[in-house]
mmCIF file of C-alpha atoms in Angstrom:
data_model
loop_
_atom_site.group_PDB
_atom_site.id
_atom_site.type_symbol
_atom_site.label_atom_id
_atom_site.label_comp_id
_atom_site.label_asym_id
_atom_site.label_seq_id
_atom_site.Cartn_x
_atom_site.Cartn_y
_atom_site.Cartn_z
ATOM 1 C CA MET A 1 -28.080 -20.782 -12.731
ATOM 2 C CA SER A 2 -30.597 -19.194 -15.090
ATOM 3 C CA ARG A 3 -29.210 -15.644 -15.164
ATOM 4 C CA ARG A 4 -25.794 -14.398 -16.185
ATOM 5 C CA VAL A 5 -23.631 -12.870 -13.459
ATOM 6 C CA ALA A 6 -21.306 -9.845 -13.592
ATOM 7 C CA LEU A 7 -18.655 -8.798 -11.097
ATOM 8 C CA VAL A 8 -18.059 -5.042 -11.159
ATOM 9 C CA THR A 9 -15.314 -3.595 -8.973
ATOM 10 C CA GLY A 10 -15.792 -0.171 -7.445
ATOM 11 C CA ALA A 11 -19.532 -0.223 -8.235
ATOM 12 C CA GLY A 12 -20.751 1.290 -4.992
ATOM 13 C CA ARG A 13 -20.997 4.634 -6.791
ATOM 14 C CA GLY A 14 -19.802 6.566 -9.837
ATOM 15 C CA ILE A 15 -18.921 4.886 -13.113
ATOM 16 C CA GLY A 16 -19.063 1.433 -11.549
ATOM 17 C CA LEU A 17 -22.624 2.015 -10.385
ATOM 18 C CA GLY A 18 -23.583 3.231 -13.852
ATOM 19 C CA ILE A 19 -22.185 0.006 -15.277
ATOM 20 C CA ALA A 20 -23.965 -2.130 -12.683
ATOM 21 C CA ARG A 21 -27.260 -0.367 -13.463
ATOM 22 C CA ALA A 22 -26.938 -1.056 -17.173
ATOM 23 C CA LEU A 23 -26.002 -4.711 -16.687
ATOM 24 C CA ALA A 24 -28.845 -5.223 -14.214
ATOM 25 C CA ALA A 25 -31.271 -3.636 -16.686
ATOM 26 C CA ASP A 26 -30.062 -6.206 -19.221
ATOM 27 C CA GLY A 27 -31.100 -9.008 -16.885
ATOM 28 C CA MET A 28 -27.807 -9.808 -15.185
ATOM 29 C CA ASP A 29 -27.217 -10.484 -11.502
ATOM 30 C CA ILE A 30 -24.583 -8.238 -9.960
ATOM 31 C CA ALA A 31 -21.645 -8.848 -7.629
ATOM 32 C CA ILE A 32 -19.736 -5.824 -6.362
ATOM 33 C CA LEU A 33 -16.259 -5.602 -4.843
ATOM 34 C CA ASP A 34 -15.736 -2.195 -3.247
ATOM 35 C CA VAL A 35 -13.928 -0.652 -0.262
ATOM 36 C CA LEU A 36 -16.907 1.489 0.779
ATOM 37 C CA PRO A 37 -18.864 0.514 3.913
ATOM 38 C CA MET A 38 -22.123 -1.150 2.907
ATOM 39 C CA GLU A 39 -24.227 1.368 4.815
ATOM 40 C CA THR A 40 -22.925 4.209 2.640
ATOM 41 C CA VAL A 41 -24.048 2.481 -0.579
ATOM 42 C CA ALA A 42 -27.208 0.786 0.738
ATOM 43 C CA GLU A 43 -29.534 3.002 -1.311
ATOM 44 C CA ASN A 44 -27.620 2.235 -4.509
ATOM 45 C CA LEU A 45 -27.757 -1.494 -3.782
ATOM 46 C CA ARG A 46 -31.490 -1.257 -3.128
ATOM 47 C CA MET A 47 -31.969 0.472 -6.476
ATOM 48 C CA LEU A 48 -30.129 -2.340 -8.253
ATOM 49 C CA GLN A 49 -32.278 -4.935 -6.508
ATOM 50 C CA GLU A 50 -35.436 -3.109 -7.537
ATOM 51 C CA SER A 51 -34.422 -3.624 -11.162
ATOM 52 C CA GLY A 52 -34.819 -7.353 -10.592
ATOM 53 C CA ALA A 53 -31.165 -8.241 -10.097
ATOM 54 C CA ALA A 54 -29.816 -10.366 -7.303
ATOM 55 C CA VAL A 55 -27.053 -8.254 -5.760
ATOM 56 C CA HIS A 56 -24.085 -9.429 -3.709
ATOM 57 C CA TYR A 57 -21.877 -6.783 -2.084
ATOM 58 C CA PHE A 58 -18.427 -7.734 -0.835
ATOM 59 C CA ARG A 59 -16.516 -5.059 1.013
ATOM 60 C CA GLY A 60 -12.885 -5.558 0.115
ATOM 61 C CA ASP A 61 -9.771 -4.039 -1.405
ATOM 62 C CA VAL A 62 -8.822 -5.028 -4.945
ATOM 63 C CA THR A 63 -5.146 -4.668 -3.994
ATOM 64 C CA SER A 64 -5.458 -7.399 -1.340
ATOM 65 C CA ARG A 65 -4.807 -10.956 -2.528
ATOM 66 C CA GLU A 66 -6.850 -12.288 0.385
ATOM 67 C CA ASP A 67 -9.790 -9.965 -0.295
ATOM 68 C CA ARG A 68 -9.809 -10.970 -3.964
ATOM 69 C CA ARG A 69 -9.783 -14.650 -3.008
ATOM 70 C CA LYS A 70 -12.573 -14.272 -0.460
ATOM 71 C CA ALA A 71 -14.695 -12.192 -2.834
ATOM 72 C CA LEU A 72 -14.518 -14.841 -5.560
ATOM 73 C CA GLU A 73 -15.240 -17.610 -3.056
ATOM 74 C CA ALA A 74 -18.314 -15.726 -1.851
ATOM 75 C CA LEU A 75 -19.416 -15.097 -5.420
ATOM 76 C CA ARG A 76 -19.002 -18.760 -6.323
ATOM 77 C CA GLU A 77 -21.028 -19.793 -3.289
ATOM 78 C CA ARG A 78 -23.801 -17.261 -3.978
ATOM 79 C CA PHE A 79 -24.162 -17.600 -7.751
ATOM 80 C CA GLY A 80 -22.193 -20.677 -8.788
ATOM 81 C CA GLY A 81 -20.695 -19.018 -11.850
ATOM 82 C CA LEU A 82 -19.431 -15.793 -13.389
ATOM 83 C CA HIS A 83 -19.831 -14.465 -16.922
ATOM 84 C CA VAL A 84 -18.557 -10.881 -16.933
ATOM 85 C CA LEU A 85 -15.748 -9.164 -15.043
ATOM 86 C CA VAL A 86 -15.607 -5.369 -15.163
ATOM 87 C CA ASN A 87 -12.360 -3.961 -13.754
ATOM 88 C CA ASN A 88 -13.584 -0.505 -12.869
ATOM 89 C CA ALA A 89 -12.180 0.328 -9.410
ATOM 90 C CA GLY A 90 -9.638 3.103 -9.636
ATOM 91 C CA VAL A 91 -8.302 6.235 -7.996
ATOM 92 C CA ALA A 92 -6.709 9.516 -8.958
ATOM 93 C CA PRO A 93 -3.656 10.777 -7.059
ATOM 94 C CA LYS A 94 -4.558 12.296 -3.701
ATOM 95 C CA VAL A 95 -2.524 15.344 -4.694
ATOM 96 C CA ARG A 96 -2.034 16.554 -8.253
ATOM 97 C CA ALA A 97 1.717 17.113 -8.324
ATOM 98 C CA ASP A 98 4.036 18.061 -11.145
ATOM 99 C CA ILE A 99 6.007 14.989 -12.212
ATOM 100 C CA LEU A 100 9.166 16.840 -11.168
ATOM 101 C CA ASP A 101 7.841 16.811 -7.608
ATOM 102 C CA ALA A 102 5.603 13.710 -7.459
ATOM 103 C CA ALA A 103 5.977 11.404 -4.470
ATOM 104 C CA GLU A 104 6.903 7.741 -4.749
ATOM 105 C CA ASP A 105 4.233 6.644 -2.276
ATOM 106 C CA SER A 106 1.541 8.264 -4.421
ATOM 107 C CA TYR A 107 2.836 6.405 -7.465
ATOM 108 C CA GLU A 108 2.780 3.072 -5.621
ATOM 109 C CA TRP A 109 -0.728 3.675 -4.226
ATOM 110 C CA VAL A 110 -2.242 4.551 -7.600
ATOM 111 C CA MET A 111 -0.502 1.738 -9.462
ATOM 112 C CA LYS A 112 -1.563 -0.927 -6.947
ATOM 113 C CA ILE A 113 -5.239 0.037 -7.165
ATOM 114 C CA ASN A 114 -5.490 0.913 -10.852
ATOM 115 C CA LEU A 115 -3.233 -1.739 -12.361
ATOM 116 C CA GLN A 116 -1.748 -4.389 -10.078
ATOM 117 C CA GLY A 117 -4.960 -5.347 -8.274
ATOM 118 C CA PRO A 118 -7.087 -5.603 -11.434
ATOM 119 C CA TYR A 119 -4.311 -7.525 -13.220
ATOM 120 C CA PHE A 120 -4.284 -10.286 -10.625
ATOM 121 C CA LEU A 121 -8.057 -10.269 -10.166
ATOM 122 C CA THR A 122 -8.271 -10.859 -13.916
ATOM 123 C CA GLN A 123 -5.819 -13.731 -13.593
ATOM 124 C CA ALA A 124 -7.992 -15.468 -10.988
ATOM 125 C CA VAL A 125 -11.244 -14.797 -12.852
ATOM 126 C CA ALA A 126 -9.762 -15.907 -16.180
ATOM 127 C CA ARG A 127 -8.852 -19.280 -14.697
ATOM 128 C CA TRP A 128 -12.418 -19.666 -13.425
ATOM 129 C CA MET A 129 -13.876 -18.620 -16.781
ATOM 130 C CA ILE A 130 -11.711 -21.181 -18.577
ATOM 131 C CA GLU A 131 -13.019 -23.876 -16.225
ATOM 132 C CA GLN A 132 -16.605 -22.884 -17.023
ATOM 133 C CA LYS A 133 -15.953 -22.827 -20.763
ATOM 134 C CA GLN A 134 -14.331 -26.265 -20.678
ATOM 135 C CA ARG A 135 -17.323 -27.698 -18.781
ATOM 136 C CA ASP A 136 -19.909 -26.052 -21.028
ATOM 137 C CA ALA A 137 -19.111 -25.141 -24.640
ATOM 138 C CA GLY A 138 -22.182 -22.887 -24.682
ATOM 139 C CA TRP A 139 -20.935 -20.734 -21.818
ATOM 140 C CA ARG A 140 -20.056 -17.207 -22.894
ATOM 141 C CA GLY A 141 -18.424 -14.404 -21.036
ATOM 142 C CA CYS A 142 -16.026 -11.499 -21.323
ATOM 143 C CA ILE A 143 -13.714 -9.197 -19.395
ATOM 144 C CA ILE A 144 -14.025 -5.411 -19.601
ATOM 145 C CA ASN A 145 -11.324 -3.021 -18.391
ATOM 146 C CA ILE A 146 -12.210 0.597 -17.659
ATOM 147 C CA SER A 147 -9.230 2.792 -18.438
ATOM 148 C CA SER A 148 -9.253 6.489 -19.364
ATOM 149 C CA ILE A 149 -8.318 8.891 -22.131
ATOM 150 C CA SER A 150 -5.313 9.444 -19.841
ATOM 151 C CA ALA A 151 -3.916 6.201 -21.255
ATOM 152 C CA THR A 152 -2.754 8.304 -24.212
ATOM 153 C CA VAL A 153 -3.404 11.947 -23.232
ATOM 154 C CA ALA A 154 -0.503 13.209 -21.105
ATOM 155 C CA SER A 155 -1.272 15.132 -17.921
ATOM 156 C CA THR A 156 1.959 16.127 -16.191
ATOM 157 C CA SER A 157 0.188 16.924 -12.902
ATOM 158 C CA ARG A 158 -0.912 13.303 -12.453
ATOM 159 C CA GLY A 159 1.651 11.183 -14.192
ATOM 160 C CA GLU A 160 1.071 8.115 -12.027
ATOM 161 C CA TYR A 161 -2.579 8.026 -13.101
ATOM 162 C CA CYS A 162 -1.682 8.271 -16.794
ATOM 163 C CA ILE A 163 0.898 5.494 -16.509
ATOM 164 C CA SER A 164 -1.532 3.239 -14.637
ATOM 165 C CA LYS A 165 -4.175 3.642 -17.333
ATOM 166 C CA ALA A 166 -1.655 3.046 -20.112
ATOM 167 C CA GLY A 167 -0.825 -0.176 -18.270
ATOM 168 C CA VAL A 168 -4.501 -1.142 -18.217
ATOM 169 C CA SER A 169 -4.541 -0.756 -22.002
ATOM 170 C CA MET A 170 -1.614 -3.133 -22.416
ATOM 171 C CA ALA A 171 -3.165 -5.553 -19.919
ATOM 172 C CA THR A 172 -6.270 -5.616 -22.110
ATOM 173 C CA ARG A 173 -4.207 -6.658 -25.124
ATOM 174 C CA LEU A 174 -2.285 -9.243 -23.125
ATOM 175 C CA TRP A 175 -5.391 -10.907 -21.706
ATOM 176 C CA ALA A 176 -7.157 -10.749 -25.074
ATOM 177 C CA ALA A 177 -4.217 -12.558 -26.674
ATOM 178 C CA ARG A 178 -3.993 -15.155 -23.924
ATOM 179 C CA LEU A 179 -7.707 -15.926 -23.685
ATOM 180 C CA GLY A 180 -8.380 -15.993 -27.405
ATOM 181 C CA GLU A 181 -8.041 -19.768 -27.610
ATOM 182 C CA PHE A 182 -10.931 -20.069 -25.137
ATOM 183 C CA ASP A 183 -13.116 -17.548 -26.998
ATOM 184 C CA ILE A 184 -13.196 -15.188 -24.012
ATOM 185 C CA PRO A 185 -13.019 -11.644 -25.384
ATOM 186 C CA VAL A 186 -11.354 -8.843 -23.426
ATOM 187 C CA TYR A 187 -12.212 -5.198 -24.051
ATOM 188 C CA GLU A 188 -11.209 -1.743 -22.911
ATOM 189 C CA ILE A 189 -13.580 1.164 -22.409
ATOM 190 C CA ARG A 190 -11.800 4.493 -22.385
ATOM 191 C CA PRO A 191 -13.916 7.218 -20.707
ATOM 192 C CA GLY A 192 -13.360 10.918 -21.155
ATOM 193 C CA VAL A 193 -14.463 13.580 -18.669
ATOM 194 C CA ILE A 194 -17.152 11.873 -16.600
ATOM 195 C CA ALA A 195 -19.211 13.482 -13.812
ATOM 196 C CA THR A 196 -18.344 11.503 -10.666
ATOM 197 C CA ASP A 197 -17.021 12.093 -7.158
ATOM 198 C CA MET A 198 -13.510 11.793 -8.611
ATOM 199 C CA THR A 199 -14.024 14.795 -10.891
ATOM 200 C CA ALA A 200 -16.144 16.874 -8.499
ATOM 201 C CA GLY A 201 -13.108 18.857 -7.395
ATOM 202 C CA VAL A 202 -12.365 20.061 -10.923
ATOM 203 C CA LYS A 203 -15.965 20.679 -12.013
ATOM 204 C CA GLU A 204 -15.585 24.434 -12.447
ATOM 205 C CA LYS A 205 -12.436 23.969 -14.556
ATOM 206 C CA TYR A 206 -14.047 21.435 -16.878
ATOM 207 C CA ASP A 207 -17.392 23.238 -17.065
ATOM 208 C CA LYS A 208 -15.464 26.091 -18.681
ATOM 209 C CA LEU A 209 -13.351 23.864 -20.936
ATOM 210 C CA ILE A 210 -16.364 21.892 -22.154
ATOM 211 C CA ALA A 211 -18.285 25.094 -22.868
ATOM 212 C CA GLU A 212 -15.295 26.280 -24.899
ATOM 213 C CA GLY A 213 -15.272 23.118 -27.036
ATOM 214 C CA LEU A 214 -12.985 20.665 -25.249
ATOM 215 C CA CYS A 215 -15.367 17.894 -26.342
ATOM 216 C CA ILE A 216 -17.151 17.796 -29.692
ATOM 217 C CA GLN A 217 -20.292 16.859 -27.773
ATOM 218 C CA ARG A 218 -20.416 19.787 -25.370
ATOM 219 C CA ARG A 219 -21.459 18.089 -22.166
ATOM 220 C CA TRP A 220 -20.024 16.081 -19.328
ATOM 221 C CA GLY A 221 -20.063 12.335 -19.758
ATOM 222 C CA GLN A 222 -22.271 10.445 -17.321
ATOM 223 C CA PRO A 223 -21.751 7.070 -15.621
ATOM 224 C CA ASP A 224 -24.687 5.716 -17.612
ATOM 225 C CA ASP A 225 -22.807 6.520 -20.852
ATOM 226 C CA ILE A 226 -20.123 4.078 -19.742
ATOM 227 C CA GLY A 227 -22.782 1.653 -18.548
ATOM 228 C CA ARG A 228 -24.437 1.452 -21.955
ATOM 229 C CA ALA A 229 -21.103 0.696 -23.607
ATOM 230 C CA ALA A 230 -20.331 -2.023 -21.060
ATOM 231 C CA ALA A 231 -23.771 -3.577 -21.530
ATOM 232 C CA ALA A 232 -23.249 -3.799 -25.287
ATOM 233 C CA LEU A 233 -19.941 -5.600 -24.759
ATOM 234 C CA ALA A 234 -21.417 -7.909 -22.120
ATOM 235 C CA ARG A 235 -24.300 -8.838 -24.441
ATOM 236 C CA GLY A 236 -21.812 -9.843 -27.124
ATOM 237 C CA ASP A 237 -22.677 -7.054 -29.555
ATOM 238 C CA LEU A 238 -18.954 -6.760 -30.427
ATOM 239 C CA ALA A 239 -18.111 -10.437 -30.158
ATOM 240 C CA TYR A 240 -15.502 -10.305 -32.947
ATOM 241 C CA SER A 241 -13.582 -7.336 -31.527
ATOM 242 C CA THR A 242 -11.473 -8.726 -28.700
ATOM 243 C CA GLY A 243 -8.655 -6.493 -27.514
ATOM 244 C CA GLN A 244 -10.261 -3.348 -28.876
ATOM 245 C CA VAL A 245 -10.862 0.038 -27.288
ATOM 246 C CA VAL A 246 -14.323 1.601 -27.069
ATOM 247 C CA MET A 247 -13.975 5.370 -26.743
ATOM 248 C CA VAL A 248 -16.635 7.095 -24.635
ATOM 249 C CA ASP A 249 -15.289 10.641 -24.548
ATOM 250 C CA GLY A 250 -17.686 12.846 -26.480
ATOM 251 C CA GLY A 251 -15.087 13.248 -29.218
ATOM 252 C CA LEU A 252 -12.529 14.820 -26.882
ATOM 253 C CA THR A 253 -9.570 12.913 -28.352
ATOM 254 C CA ILE A 254 -10.386 13.501 -32.024
ATOM 255 C CA PRO A 255 -7.517 15.620 -33.436
ATOM 256 C CA ARG A 256 -8.862 18.976 -34.655
ATOM 257 C CA LEU A 257 -7.481 22.100 -36.237
#
């Protein structure tokens, strides 16, 4: 295996695709775990292949133990190894509901996708990474969790999302602490307001807020902004910063008077 390999969940479109593009541009081969039918993301996969990357798409659900197992088996068979895991797949609540009225099934749905699934995918990948490191002292890899400014910025109309992302932040610290002895760093990227399908429904609201100064840098974030940050971490540019948060929010969370 002459090229490094990255597994990016939810990379059929949006932030995940931006990350996959950046990693492919850096010379990595790309594996994708996503629930979208392959035909709906075929053009995006073709674009990744045109960058020179070998691309493996596995349609599966990160919340499914069996899908996670099969995806890693397929990845092992195709590439033989794995260097970078990016836990990006995530959802917002289907309905933005005041926490006084929020439904329990919405909470369970969001938590399973945003936190539980990635937690146990990380567990399986971490075991594989440890195996690779023990076989080859020169092997290097990392794990990157995509959370959100909602990990610390309260939004009472989507409490389940905020709690799930706060959990991702703690999971980052936990895995960083556990994998430190194997020199496998774990990072968190915390995006702000990013232009994706997830935010399309609130575009008019945030266009106005951004124009009024919500972010210090008065523009929407783009998936490629997250991709560039992930590529820097995957390259090892912050090799002595395990467990840390990389903010990609245009200055939104800087306290101001």
